[in-house]
PDB file of C-alpha atoms in Angstrom:
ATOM      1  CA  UNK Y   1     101.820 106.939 104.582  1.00  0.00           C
ATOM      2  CA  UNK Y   2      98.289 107.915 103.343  1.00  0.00           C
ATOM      3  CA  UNK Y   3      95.259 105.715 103.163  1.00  0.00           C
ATOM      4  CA  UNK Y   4      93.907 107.443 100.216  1.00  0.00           C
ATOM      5  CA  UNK Y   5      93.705 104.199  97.849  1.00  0.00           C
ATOM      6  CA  UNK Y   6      92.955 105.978  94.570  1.00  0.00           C
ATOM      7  CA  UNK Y   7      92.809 102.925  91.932  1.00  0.00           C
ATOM      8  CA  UNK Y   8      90.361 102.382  89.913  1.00  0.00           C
ATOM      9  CA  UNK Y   9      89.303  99.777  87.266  1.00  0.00           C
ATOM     10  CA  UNK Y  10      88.952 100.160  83.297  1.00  0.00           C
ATOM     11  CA  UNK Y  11      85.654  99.868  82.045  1.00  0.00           C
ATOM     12  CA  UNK Y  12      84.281  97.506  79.052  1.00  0.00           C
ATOM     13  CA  UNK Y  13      86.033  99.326  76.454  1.00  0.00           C
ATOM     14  CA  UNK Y  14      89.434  99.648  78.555  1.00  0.00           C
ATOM     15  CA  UNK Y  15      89.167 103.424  79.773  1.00  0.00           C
ATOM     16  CA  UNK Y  16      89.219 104.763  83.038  1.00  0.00           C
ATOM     17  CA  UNK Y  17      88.992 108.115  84.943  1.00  0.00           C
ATOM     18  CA  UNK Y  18      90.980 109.343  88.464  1.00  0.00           C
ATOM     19  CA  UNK Y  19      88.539 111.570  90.078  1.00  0.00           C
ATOM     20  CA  UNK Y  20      90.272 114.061  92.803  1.00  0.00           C
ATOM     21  CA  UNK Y  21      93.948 113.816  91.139  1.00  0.00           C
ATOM     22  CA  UNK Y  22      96.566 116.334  93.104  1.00  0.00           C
ATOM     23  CA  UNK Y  23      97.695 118.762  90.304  1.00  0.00           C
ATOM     24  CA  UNK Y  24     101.172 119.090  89.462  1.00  0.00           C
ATOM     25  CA  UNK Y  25     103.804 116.593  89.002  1.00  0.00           C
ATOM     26  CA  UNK Y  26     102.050 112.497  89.396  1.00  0.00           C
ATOM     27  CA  UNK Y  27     102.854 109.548  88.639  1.00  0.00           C
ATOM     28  CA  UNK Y  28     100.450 106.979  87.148  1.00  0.00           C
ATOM     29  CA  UNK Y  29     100.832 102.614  87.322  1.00  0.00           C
ATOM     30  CA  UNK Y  30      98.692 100.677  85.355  1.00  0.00           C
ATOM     31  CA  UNK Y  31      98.369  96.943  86.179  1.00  0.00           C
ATOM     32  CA  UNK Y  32      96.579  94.113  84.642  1.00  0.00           C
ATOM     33  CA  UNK Y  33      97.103  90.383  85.545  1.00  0.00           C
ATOM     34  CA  UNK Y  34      99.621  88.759  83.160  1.00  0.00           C
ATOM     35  CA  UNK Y  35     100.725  91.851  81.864  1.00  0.00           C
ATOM     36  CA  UNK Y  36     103.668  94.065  82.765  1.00  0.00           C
ATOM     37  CA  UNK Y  37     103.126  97.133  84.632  1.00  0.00           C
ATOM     38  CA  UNK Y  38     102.981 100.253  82.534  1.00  0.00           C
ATOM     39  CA  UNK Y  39     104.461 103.726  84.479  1.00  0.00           C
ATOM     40  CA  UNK Y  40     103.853 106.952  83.405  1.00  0.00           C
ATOM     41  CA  UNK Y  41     104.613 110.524  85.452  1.00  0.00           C
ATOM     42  CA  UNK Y  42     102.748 113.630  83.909  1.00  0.00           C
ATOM     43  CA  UNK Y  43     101.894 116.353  85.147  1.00  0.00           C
ATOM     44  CA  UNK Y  44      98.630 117.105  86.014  1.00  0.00           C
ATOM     45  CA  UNK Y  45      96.186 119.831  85.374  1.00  0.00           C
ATOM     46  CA  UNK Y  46      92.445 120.860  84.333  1.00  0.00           C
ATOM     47  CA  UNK Y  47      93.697 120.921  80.942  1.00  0.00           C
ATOM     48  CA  UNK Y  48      95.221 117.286  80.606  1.00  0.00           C
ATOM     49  CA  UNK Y  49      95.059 115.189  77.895  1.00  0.00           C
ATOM     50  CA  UNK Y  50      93.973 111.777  78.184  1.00  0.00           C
ATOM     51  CA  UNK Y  51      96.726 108.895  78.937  1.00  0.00           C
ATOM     52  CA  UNK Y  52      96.422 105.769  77.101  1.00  0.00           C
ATOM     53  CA  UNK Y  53      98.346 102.865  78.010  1.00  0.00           C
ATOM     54  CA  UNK Y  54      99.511  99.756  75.935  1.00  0.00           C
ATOM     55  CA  UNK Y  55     100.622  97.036  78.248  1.00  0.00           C
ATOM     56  CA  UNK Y  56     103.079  94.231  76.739  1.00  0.00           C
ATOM     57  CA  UNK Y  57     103.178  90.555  78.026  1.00  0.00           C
ATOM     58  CA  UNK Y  58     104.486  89.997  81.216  1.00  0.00           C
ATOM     59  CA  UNK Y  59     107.906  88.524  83.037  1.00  0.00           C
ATOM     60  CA  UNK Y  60     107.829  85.498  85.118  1.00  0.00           C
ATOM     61  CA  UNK Y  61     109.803  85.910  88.676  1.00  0.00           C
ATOM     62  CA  UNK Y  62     109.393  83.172  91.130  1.00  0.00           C
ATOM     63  CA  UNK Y  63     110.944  82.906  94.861  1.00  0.00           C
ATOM     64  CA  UNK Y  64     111.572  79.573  96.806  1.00  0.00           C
ATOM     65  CA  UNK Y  65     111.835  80.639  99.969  1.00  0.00           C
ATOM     66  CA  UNK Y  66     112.952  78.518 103.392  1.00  0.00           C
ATOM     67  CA  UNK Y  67     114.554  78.513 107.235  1.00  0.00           C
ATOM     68  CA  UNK Y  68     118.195  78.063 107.384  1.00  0.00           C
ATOM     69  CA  UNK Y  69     117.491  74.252 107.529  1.00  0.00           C
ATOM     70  CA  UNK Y  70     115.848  74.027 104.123  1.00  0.00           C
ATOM     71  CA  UNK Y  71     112.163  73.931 104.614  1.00  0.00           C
ATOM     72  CA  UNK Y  72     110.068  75.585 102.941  1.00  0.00           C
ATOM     73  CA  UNK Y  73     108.612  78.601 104.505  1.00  0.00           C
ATOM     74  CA  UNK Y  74     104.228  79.520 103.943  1.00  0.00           C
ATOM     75  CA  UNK Y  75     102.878  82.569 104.602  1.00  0.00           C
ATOM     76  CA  UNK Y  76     106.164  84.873 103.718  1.00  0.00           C
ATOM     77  CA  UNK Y  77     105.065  88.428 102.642  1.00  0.00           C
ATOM     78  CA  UNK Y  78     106.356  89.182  99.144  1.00  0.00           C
ATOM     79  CA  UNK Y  79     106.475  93.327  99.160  1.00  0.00           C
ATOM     80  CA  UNK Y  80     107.798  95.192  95.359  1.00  0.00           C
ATOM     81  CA  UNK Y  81     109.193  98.166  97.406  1.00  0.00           C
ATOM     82  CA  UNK Y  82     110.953 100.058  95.102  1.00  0.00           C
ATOM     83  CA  UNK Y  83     110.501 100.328  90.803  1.00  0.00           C
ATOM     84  CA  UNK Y  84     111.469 102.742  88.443  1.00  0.00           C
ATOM     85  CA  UNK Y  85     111.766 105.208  91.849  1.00  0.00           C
ATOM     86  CA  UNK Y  86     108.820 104.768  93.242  1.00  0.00           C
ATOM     87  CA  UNK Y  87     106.333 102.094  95.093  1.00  0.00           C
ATOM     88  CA  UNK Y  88     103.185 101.641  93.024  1.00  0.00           C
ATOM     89  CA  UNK Y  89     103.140  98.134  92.377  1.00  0.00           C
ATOM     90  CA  UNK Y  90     101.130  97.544  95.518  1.00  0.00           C
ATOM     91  CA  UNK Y  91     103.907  96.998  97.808  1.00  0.00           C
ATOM     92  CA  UNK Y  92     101.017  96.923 100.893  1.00  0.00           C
ATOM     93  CA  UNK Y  93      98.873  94.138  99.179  1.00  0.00           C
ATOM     94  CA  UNK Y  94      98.779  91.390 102.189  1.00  0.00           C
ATOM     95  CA  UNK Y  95      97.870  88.442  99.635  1.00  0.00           C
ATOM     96  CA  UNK Y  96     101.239  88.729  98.583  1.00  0.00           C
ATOM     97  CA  UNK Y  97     102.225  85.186 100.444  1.00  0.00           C
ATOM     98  CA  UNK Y  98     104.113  82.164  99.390  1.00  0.00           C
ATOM     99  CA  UNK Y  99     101.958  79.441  99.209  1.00  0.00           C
ATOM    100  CA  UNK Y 100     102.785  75.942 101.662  1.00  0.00           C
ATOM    101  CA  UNK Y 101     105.829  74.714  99.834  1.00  0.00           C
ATOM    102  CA  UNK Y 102     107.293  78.302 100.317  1.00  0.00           C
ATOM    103  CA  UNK Y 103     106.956  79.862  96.431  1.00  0.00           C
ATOM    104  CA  UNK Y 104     105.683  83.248  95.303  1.00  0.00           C
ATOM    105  CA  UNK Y 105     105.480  83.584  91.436  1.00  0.00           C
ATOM    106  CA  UNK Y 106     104.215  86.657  89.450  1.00  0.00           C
ATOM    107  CA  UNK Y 107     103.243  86.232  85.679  1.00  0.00           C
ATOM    108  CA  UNK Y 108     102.675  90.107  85.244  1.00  0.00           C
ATOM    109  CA  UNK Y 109     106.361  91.403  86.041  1.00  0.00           C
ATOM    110  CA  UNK Y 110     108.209  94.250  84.359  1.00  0.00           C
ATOM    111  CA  UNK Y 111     110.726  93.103  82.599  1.00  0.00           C
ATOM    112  CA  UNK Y 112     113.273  95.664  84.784  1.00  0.00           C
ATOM    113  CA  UNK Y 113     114.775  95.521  88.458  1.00  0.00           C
ATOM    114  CA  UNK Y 114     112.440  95.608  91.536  1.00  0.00           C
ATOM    115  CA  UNK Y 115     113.568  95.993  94.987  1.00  0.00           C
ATOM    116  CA  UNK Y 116     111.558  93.152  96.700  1.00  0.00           C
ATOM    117  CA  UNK Y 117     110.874  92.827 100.932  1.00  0.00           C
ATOM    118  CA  UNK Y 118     110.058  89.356 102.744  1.00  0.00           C
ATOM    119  CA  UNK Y 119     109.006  89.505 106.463  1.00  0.00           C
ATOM    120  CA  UNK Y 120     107.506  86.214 108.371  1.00  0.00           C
ATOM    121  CA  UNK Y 121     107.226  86.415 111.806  1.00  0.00           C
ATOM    122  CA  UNK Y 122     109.939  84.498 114.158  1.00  0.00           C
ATOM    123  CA  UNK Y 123     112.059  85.368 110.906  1.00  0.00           C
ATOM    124  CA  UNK Y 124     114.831  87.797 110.383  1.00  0.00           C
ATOM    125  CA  UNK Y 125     113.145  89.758 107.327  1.00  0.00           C
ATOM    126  CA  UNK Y 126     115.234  89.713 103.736  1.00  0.00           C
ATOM    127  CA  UNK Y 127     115.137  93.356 102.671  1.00  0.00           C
ATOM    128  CA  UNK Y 128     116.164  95.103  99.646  1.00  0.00           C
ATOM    129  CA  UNK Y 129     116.861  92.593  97.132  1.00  0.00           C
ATOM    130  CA  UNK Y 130     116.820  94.094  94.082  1.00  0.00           C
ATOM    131  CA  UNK Y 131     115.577  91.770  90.834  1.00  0.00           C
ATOM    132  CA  UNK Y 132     114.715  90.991  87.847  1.00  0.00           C
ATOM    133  CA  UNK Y 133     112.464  88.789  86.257  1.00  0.00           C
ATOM    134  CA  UNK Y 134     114.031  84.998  85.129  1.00  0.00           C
ATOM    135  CA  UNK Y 135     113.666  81.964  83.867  1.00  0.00           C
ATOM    136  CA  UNK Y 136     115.415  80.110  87.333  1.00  0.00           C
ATOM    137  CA  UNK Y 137     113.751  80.474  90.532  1.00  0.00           C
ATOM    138  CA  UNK Y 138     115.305  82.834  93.029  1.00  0.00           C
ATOM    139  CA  UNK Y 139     116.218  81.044  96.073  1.00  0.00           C
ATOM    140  CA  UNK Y 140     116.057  83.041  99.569  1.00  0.00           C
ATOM    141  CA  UNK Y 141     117.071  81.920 102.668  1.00  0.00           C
ATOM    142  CA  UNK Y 142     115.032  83.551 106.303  1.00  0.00           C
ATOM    143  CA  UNK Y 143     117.441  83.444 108.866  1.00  0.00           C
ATOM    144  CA  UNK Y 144     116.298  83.089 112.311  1.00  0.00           C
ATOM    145  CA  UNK Y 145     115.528  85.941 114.631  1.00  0.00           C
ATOM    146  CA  UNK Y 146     118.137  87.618 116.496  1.00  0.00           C
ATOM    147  CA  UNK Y 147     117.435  88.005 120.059  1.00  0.00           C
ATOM    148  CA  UNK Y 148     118.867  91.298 121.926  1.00  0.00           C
ATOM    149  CA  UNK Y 149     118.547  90.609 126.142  1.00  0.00           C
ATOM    150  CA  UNK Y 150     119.700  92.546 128.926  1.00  0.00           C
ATOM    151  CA  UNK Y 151     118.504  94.071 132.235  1.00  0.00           C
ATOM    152  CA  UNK Y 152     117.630  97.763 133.143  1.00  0.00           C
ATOM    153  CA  UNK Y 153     118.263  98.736 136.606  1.00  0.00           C
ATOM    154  CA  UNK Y 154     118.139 102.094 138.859  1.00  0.00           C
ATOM    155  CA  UNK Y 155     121.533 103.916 138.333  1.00  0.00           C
ATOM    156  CA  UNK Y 156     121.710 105.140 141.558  1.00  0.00           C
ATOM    157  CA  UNK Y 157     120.501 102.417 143.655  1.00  0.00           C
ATOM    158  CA  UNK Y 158     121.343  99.765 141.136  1.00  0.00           C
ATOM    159  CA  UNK Y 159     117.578  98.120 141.668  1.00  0.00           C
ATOM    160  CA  UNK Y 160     115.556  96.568 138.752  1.00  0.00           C
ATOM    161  CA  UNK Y 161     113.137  98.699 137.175  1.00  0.00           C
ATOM    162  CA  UNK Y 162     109.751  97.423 137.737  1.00  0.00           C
ATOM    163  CA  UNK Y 163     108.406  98.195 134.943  1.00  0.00           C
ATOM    164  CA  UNK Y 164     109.749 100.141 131.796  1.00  0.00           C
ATOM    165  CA  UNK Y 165     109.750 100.022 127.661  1.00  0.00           C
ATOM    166  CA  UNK Y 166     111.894  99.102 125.214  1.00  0.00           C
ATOM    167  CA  UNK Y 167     111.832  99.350 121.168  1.00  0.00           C
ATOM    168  CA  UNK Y 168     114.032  99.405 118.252  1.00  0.00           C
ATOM    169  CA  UNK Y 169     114.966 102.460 116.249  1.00  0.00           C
ATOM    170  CA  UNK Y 170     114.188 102.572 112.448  1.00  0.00           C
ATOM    171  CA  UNK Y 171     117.201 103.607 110.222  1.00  0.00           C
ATOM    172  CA  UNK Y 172     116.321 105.505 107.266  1.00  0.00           C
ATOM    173  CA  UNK Y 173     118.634 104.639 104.546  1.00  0.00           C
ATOM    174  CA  UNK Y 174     121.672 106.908 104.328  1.00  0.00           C
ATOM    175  CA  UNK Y 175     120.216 108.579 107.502  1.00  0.00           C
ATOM    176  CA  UNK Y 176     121.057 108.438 111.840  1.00  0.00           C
TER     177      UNK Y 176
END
């Protein structure tokens, strides 16, 4: 995961320039608000041409999104993981929220499948839901959290352990 946020914005007459580019094989995503997302992969050198972009009108998605009992659910964190093989519709963009009565909507969509994320906390998270824009609103369901408990003892003497540390393992997909 790098921190190296290389995005820029177009100027007045619509052009832009990525200073520092890796050479070799790239991808680039262009996004405007309202319009759909434009991606390109090139391969870069000192002897590129310039890309220009045409964006077309954007697709309308919009999630409802509640607890098992119905209600609506604020503060759920929309992420577009996965899109034409990649993640560069700014999956890590933390204003990505449903708003109090538990929607998300996006104006600017491609018109093809995204694999979409939603985490609250004290949720179980919805993950890898892979969709398209429409006219109907998706309607997602947050279960509630499942709780693991146990105890961790001394093998030998069959004591509790004062203190120790516990975590869950991440599972890669198609991976231990």
């Amino acid at each position: 995961y790098s921190n190296n946020d290389n995005t820029v914005e177009t100027d007045e007459n619509g052009e832009y320039r990525l200073i520092n580019v890796k050479a070799g094989r790239t991808a680039i995503t262009v996004i405007a608000k309202g319009l759909s997302p434009e991606l390109r992969k090139i391969v870069a050198s000192k002897d590129s041409e310039p890309e220009d972009f045409q964006l077309q009108p954007g697709h309308f998605i919009r999630f409802h999104i509640t607890d098992p009992d119905g209600q609506p659910l604020e503060g759920v964190r929309v992420t577009r993981e996965e899109w034409r093989g990649g993640g560069s519709l700014g999956r890590n963009d933390r204003t990505q929220v449903t708003n109090a009565e538990g929607v998300w909507e996006w104006d600017g969509a491609p018109a093809d499948e995204i694999q979409y994320n939603f985490y609250l906390q004290d949720y179980m998270s919805v993950r890898d839901k892979r969709l398209t824009p429409r006219e109907e609103t998706y309607e997602i369901e947050m279960g509630w959290p499942l709780v693991l408990s146990g105890k961790v003892v001394d093998a030998e003497s069959g004591k509790p352990i004062d203190s120790f540390g516990i975590m869950e393992g991440i599972r890669w997909r198609g991976q231990q």
